[in-house]
Short mmCIF file of N, CA and C in Angstrom, two decimals:
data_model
loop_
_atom_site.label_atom_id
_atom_site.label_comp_id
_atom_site.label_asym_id
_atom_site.label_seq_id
_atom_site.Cartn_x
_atom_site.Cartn_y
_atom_site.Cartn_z
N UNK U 1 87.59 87.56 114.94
CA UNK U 1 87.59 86.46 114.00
C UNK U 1 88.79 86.62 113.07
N UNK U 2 89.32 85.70 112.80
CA UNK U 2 90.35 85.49 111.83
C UNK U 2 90.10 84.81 110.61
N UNK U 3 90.14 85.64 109.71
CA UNK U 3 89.56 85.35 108.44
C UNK U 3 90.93 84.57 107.57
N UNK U 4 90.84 83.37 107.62
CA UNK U 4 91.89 82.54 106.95
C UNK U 4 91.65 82.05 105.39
N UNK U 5 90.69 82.03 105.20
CA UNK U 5 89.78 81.76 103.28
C UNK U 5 90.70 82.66 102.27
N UNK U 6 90.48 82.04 101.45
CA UNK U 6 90.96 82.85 100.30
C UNK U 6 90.12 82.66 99.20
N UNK U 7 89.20 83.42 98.40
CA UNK U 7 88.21 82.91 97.46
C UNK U 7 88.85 82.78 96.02
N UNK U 8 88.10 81.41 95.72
CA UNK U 8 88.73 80.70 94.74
C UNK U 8 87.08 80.74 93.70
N UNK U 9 87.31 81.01 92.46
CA UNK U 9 86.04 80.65 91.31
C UNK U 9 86.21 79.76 91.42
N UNK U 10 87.13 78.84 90.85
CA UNK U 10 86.83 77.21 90.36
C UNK U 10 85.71 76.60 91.63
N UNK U 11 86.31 76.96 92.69
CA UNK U 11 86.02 76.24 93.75
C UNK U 11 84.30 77.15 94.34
N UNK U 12 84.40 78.50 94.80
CA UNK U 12 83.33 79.13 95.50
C UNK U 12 82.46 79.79 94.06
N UNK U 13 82.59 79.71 93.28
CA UNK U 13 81.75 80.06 92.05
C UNK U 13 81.42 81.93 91.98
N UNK U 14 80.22 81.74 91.73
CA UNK U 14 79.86 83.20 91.78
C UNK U 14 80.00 84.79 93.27
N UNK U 15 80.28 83.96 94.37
CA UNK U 15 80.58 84.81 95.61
C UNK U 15 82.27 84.84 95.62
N UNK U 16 82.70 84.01 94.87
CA UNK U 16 84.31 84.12 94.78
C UNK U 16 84.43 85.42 93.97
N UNK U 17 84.36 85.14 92.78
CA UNK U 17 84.18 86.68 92.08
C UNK U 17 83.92 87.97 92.85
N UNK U 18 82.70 87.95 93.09
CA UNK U 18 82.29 89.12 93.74
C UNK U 18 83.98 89.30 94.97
N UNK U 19 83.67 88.14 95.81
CA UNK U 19 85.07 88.57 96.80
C UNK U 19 86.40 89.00 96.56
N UNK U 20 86.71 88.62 95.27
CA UNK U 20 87.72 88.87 94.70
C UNK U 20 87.45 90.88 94.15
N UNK U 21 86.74 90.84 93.57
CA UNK U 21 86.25 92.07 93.26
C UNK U 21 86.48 93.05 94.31
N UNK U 22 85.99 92.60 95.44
CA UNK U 22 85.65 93.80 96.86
C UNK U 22 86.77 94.07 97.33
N UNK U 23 87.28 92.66 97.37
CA UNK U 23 88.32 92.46 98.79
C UNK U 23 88.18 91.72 98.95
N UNK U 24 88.59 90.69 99.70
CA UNK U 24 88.41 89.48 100.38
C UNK U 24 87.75 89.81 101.72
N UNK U 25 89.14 91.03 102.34
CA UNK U 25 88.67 91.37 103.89
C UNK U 25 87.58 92.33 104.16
N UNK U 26 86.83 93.17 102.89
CA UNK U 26 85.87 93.97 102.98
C UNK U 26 84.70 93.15 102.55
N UNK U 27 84.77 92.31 101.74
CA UNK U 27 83.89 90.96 101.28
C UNK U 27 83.41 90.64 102.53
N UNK U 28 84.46 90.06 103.45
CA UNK U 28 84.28 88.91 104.81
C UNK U 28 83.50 89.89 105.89
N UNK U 29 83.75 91.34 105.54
CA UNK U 29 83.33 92.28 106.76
C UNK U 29 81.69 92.78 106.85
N UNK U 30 81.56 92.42 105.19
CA UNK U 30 80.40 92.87 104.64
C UNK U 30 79.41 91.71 105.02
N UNK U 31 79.92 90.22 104.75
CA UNK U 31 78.98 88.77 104.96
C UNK U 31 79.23 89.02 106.86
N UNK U 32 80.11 89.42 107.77
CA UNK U 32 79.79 89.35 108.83
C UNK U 32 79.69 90.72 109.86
N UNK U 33 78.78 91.34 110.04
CA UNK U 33 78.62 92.80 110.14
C UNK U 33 78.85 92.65 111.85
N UNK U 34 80.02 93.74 112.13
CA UNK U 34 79.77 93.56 113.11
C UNK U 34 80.92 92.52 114.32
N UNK U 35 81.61 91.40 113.04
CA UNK U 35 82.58 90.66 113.65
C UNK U 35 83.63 91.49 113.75
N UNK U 36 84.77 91.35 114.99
CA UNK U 36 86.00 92.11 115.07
C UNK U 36 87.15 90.82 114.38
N UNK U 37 87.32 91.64 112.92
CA UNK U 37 87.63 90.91 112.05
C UNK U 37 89.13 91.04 111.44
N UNK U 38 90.55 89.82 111.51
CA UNK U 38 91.39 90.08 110.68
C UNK U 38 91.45 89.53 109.60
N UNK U 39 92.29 89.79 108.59
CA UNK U 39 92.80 88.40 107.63
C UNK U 39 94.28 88.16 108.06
N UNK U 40 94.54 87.03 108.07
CA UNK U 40 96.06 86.32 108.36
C UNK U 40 95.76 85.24 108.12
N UNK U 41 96.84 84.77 107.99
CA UNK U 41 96.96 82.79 107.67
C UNK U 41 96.58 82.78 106.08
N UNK U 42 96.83 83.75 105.14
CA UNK U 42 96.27 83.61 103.68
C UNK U 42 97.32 83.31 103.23
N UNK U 43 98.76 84.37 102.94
CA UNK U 43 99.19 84.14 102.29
C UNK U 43 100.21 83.34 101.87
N UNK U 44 100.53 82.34 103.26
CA UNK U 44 101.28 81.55 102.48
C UNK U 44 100.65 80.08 102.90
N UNK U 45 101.40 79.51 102.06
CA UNK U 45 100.41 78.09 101.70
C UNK U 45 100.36 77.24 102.90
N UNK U 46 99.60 76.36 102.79
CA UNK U 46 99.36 75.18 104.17
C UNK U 46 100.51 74.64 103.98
N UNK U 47 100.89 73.95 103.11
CA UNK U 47 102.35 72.92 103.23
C UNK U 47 103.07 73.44 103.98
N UNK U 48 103.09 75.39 103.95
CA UNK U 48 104.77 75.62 104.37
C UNK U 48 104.49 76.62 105.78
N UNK U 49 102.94 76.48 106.31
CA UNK U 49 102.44 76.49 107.62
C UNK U 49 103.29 76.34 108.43
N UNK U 50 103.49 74.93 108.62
CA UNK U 50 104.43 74.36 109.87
C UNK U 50 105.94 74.43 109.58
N UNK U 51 106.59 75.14 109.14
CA UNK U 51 107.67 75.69 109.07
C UNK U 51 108.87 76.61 109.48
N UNK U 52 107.41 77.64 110.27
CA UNK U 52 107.89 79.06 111.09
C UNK U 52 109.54 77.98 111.84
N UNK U 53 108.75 77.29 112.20
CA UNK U 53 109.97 76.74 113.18
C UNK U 53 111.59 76.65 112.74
N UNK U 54 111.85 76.60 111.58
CA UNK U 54 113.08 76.30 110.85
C UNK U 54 113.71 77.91 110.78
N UNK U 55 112.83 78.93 111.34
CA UNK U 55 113.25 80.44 111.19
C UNK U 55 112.86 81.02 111.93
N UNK U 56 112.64 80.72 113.74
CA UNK U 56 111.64 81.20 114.11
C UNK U 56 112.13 83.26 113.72
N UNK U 57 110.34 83.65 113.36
CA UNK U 57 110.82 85.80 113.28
C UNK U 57 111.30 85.64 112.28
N UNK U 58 112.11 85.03 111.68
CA UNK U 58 112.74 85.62 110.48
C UNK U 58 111.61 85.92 108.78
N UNK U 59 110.50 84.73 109.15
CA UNK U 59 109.43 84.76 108.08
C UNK U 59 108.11 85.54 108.70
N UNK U 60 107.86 86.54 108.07
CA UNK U 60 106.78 87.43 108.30
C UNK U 60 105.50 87.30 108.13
N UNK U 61 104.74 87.50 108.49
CA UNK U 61 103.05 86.79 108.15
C UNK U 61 102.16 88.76 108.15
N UNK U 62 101.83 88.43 107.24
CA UNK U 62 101.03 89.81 106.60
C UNK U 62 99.66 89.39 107.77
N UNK U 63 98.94 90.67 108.19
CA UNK U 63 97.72 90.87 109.30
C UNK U 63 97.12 91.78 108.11
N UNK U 64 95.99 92.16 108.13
CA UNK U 64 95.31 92.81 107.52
C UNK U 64 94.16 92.94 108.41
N UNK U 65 93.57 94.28 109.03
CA UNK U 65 92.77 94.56 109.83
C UNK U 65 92.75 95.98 110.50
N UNK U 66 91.36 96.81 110.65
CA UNK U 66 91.08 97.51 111.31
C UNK U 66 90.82 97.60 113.03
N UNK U 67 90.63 96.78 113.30
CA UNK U 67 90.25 96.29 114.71
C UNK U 67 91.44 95.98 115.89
N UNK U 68 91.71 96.79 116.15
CA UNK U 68 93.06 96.89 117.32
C UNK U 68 93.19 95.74 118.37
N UNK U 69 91.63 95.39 119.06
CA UNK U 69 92.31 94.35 119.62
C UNK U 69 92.11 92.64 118.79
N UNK U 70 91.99 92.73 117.59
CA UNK U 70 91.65 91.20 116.73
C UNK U 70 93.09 91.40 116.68
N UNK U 71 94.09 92.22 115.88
CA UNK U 71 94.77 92.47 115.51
C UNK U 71 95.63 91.93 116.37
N UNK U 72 95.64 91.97 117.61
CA UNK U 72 96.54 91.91 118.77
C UNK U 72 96.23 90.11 119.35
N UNK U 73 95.25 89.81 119.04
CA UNK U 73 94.93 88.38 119.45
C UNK U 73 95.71 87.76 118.47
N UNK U 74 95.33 88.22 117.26
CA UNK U 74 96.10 87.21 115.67
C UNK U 74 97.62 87.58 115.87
N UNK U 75 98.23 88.41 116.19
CA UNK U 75 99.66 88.73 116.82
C UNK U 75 100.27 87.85 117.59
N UNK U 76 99.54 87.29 118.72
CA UNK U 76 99.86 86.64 119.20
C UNK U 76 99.50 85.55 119.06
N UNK U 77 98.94 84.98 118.00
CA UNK U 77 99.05 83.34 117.76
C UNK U 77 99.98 83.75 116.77
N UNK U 78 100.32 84.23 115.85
CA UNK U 78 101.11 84.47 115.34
C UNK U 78 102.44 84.07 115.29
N UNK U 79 103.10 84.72 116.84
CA UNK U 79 104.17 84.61 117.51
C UNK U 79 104.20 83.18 117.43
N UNK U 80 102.98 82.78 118.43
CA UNK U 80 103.13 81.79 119.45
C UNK U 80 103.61 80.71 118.30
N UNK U 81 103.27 80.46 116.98
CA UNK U 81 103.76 79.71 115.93
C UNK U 81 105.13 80.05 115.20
N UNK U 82 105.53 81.09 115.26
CA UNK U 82 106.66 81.24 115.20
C UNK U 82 107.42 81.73 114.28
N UNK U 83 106.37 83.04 113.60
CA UNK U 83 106.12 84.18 112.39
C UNK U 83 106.20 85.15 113.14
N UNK U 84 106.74 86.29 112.35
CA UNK U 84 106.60 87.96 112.88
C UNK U 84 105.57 88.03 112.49
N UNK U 85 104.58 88.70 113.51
CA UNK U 85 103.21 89.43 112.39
C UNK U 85 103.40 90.88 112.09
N UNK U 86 103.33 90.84 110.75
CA UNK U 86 103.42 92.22 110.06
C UNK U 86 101.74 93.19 109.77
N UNK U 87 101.83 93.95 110.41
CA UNK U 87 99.87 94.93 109.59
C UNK U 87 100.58 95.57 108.74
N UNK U 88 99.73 95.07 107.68
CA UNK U 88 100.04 96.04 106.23
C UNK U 88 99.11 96.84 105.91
N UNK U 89 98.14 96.96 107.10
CA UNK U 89 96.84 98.13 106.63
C UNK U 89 96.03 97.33 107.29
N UNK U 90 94.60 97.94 107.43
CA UNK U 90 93.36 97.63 107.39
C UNK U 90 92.55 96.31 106.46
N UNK U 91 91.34 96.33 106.47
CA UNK U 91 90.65 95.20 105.59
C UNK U 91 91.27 95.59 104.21
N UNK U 92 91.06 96.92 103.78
CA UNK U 92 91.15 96.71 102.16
C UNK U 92 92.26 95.74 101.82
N UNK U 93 93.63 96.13 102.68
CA UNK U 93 94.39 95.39 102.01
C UNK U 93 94.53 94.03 102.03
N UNK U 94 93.50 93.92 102.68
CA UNK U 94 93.42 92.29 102.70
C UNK U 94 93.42 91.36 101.01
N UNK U 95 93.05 92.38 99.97
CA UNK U 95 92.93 91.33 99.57
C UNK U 95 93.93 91.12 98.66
N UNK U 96 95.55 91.90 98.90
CA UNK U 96 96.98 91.42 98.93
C UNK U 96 97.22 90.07 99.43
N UNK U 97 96.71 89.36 100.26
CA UNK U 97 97.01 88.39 101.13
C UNK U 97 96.56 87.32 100.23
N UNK U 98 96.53 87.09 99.15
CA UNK U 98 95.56 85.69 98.54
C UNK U 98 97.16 85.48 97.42
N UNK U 99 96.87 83.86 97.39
CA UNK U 99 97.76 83.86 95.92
C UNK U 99 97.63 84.29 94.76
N UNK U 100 98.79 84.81 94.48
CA UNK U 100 99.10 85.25 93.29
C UNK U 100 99.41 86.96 93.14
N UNK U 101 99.29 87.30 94.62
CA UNK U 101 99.17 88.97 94.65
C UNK U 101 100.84 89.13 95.03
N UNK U 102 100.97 90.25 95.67
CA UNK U 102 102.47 90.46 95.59
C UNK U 102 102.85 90.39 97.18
N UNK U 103 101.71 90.21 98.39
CA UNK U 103 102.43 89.95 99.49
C UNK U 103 102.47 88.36 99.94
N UNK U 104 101.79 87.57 98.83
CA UNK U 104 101.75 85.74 98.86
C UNK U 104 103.22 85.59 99.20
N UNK U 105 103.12 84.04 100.16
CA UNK U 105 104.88 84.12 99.78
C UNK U 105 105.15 83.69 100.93
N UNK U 106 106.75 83.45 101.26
CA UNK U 106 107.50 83.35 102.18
C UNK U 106 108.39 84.97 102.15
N UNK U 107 108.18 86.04 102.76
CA UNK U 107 108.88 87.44 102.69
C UNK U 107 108.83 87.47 104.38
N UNK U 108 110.37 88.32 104.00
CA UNK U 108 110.70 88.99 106.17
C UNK U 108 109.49 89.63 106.19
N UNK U 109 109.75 89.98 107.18
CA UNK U 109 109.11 91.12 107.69
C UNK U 109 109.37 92.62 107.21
N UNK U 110 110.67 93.13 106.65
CA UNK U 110 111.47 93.86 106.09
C UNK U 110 110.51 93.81 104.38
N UNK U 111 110.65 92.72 104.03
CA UNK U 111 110.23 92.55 103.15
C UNK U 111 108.68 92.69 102.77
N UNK U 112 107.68 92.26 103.78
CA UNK U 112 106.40 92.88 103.28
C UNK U 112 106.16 94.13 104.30
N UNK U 113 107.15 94.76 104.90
CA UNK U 113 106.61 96.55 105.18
C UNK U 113 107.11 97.39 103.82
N UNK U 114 108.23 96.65 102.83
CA UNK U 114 108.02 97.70 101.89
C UNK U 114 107.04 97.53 100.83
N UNK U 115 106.55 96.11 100.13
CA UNK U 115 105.76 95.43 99.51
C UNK U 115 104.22 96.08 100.19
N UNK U 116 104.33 96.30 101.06
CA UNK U 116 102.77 96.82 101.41
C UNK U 116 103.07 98.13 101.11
N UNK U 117 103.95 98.90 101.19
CA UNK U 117 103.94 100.75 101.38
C UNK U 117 103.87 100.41 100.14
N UNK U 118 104.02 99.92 99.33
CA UNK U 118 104.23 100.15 97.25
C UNK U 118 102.76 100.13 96.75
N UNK U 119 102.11 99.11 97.78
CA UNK U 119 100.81 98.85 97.17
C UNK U 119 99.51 100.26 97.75
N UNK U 120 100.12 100.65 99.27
CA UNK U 120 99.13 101.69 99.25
C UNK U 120 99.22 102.62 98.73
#
């Protein structure tokens, strides 16, 4: 499963909090026990989604996941859209991947392998 959400208070109220608190990706692992689970598709915004194309590889997409072969499925949609996929860790770091954290964004690939080594 590919965990694409990002929890919002205004919007998810009291389980946003808590998710924000945990993790997002230890949050999502905890509500689904058992799913072979990544996070990708968080951190950068829908508008600028369909874009890979104007760079194909050159814009990096943060993976966050324990699970070797989720990891490898979300890799390859990844590609197939036309992002490097970068793993910056496991679930915890998933919850780098939301706006406003420091791997949000349009960053290379270059760019969030050092942005993730700072944060672990």
């Amino acid at each position: 499963m590919i965990d694409t959400c990002n929890p919002f208070v205004s919007r998810d109220g009291e389980i946003a909090t808590w998710a924000r608190e945990k993790g997002a990706g230890l949050a999502s692992a905890e509500l689904l026990p058992g799913a072979r689970l990544v996070r990708a598709f968080n951190a950068i915004g829908y508008t600028r989604m369909g874009a890979a194309h104007e760079q194909p590889g050159r814009i990096g997409m943060p993976i966050a996941g324990d699970d070797a072969g989720a990891i490898a499925v979300a890799s390859r949609l990844i590609r197939d859209i036309g992002y490097e996929p970068v793993l910056v860790g496991g679930l915890a770091m998933g919850k780098y991947l939301m706006p406003g954290t420091p791997l949000a964004g349009e960053h290379t690939p270059v760019e969030i392998r050092e942005i993730a080594a700072r944060l672990n």
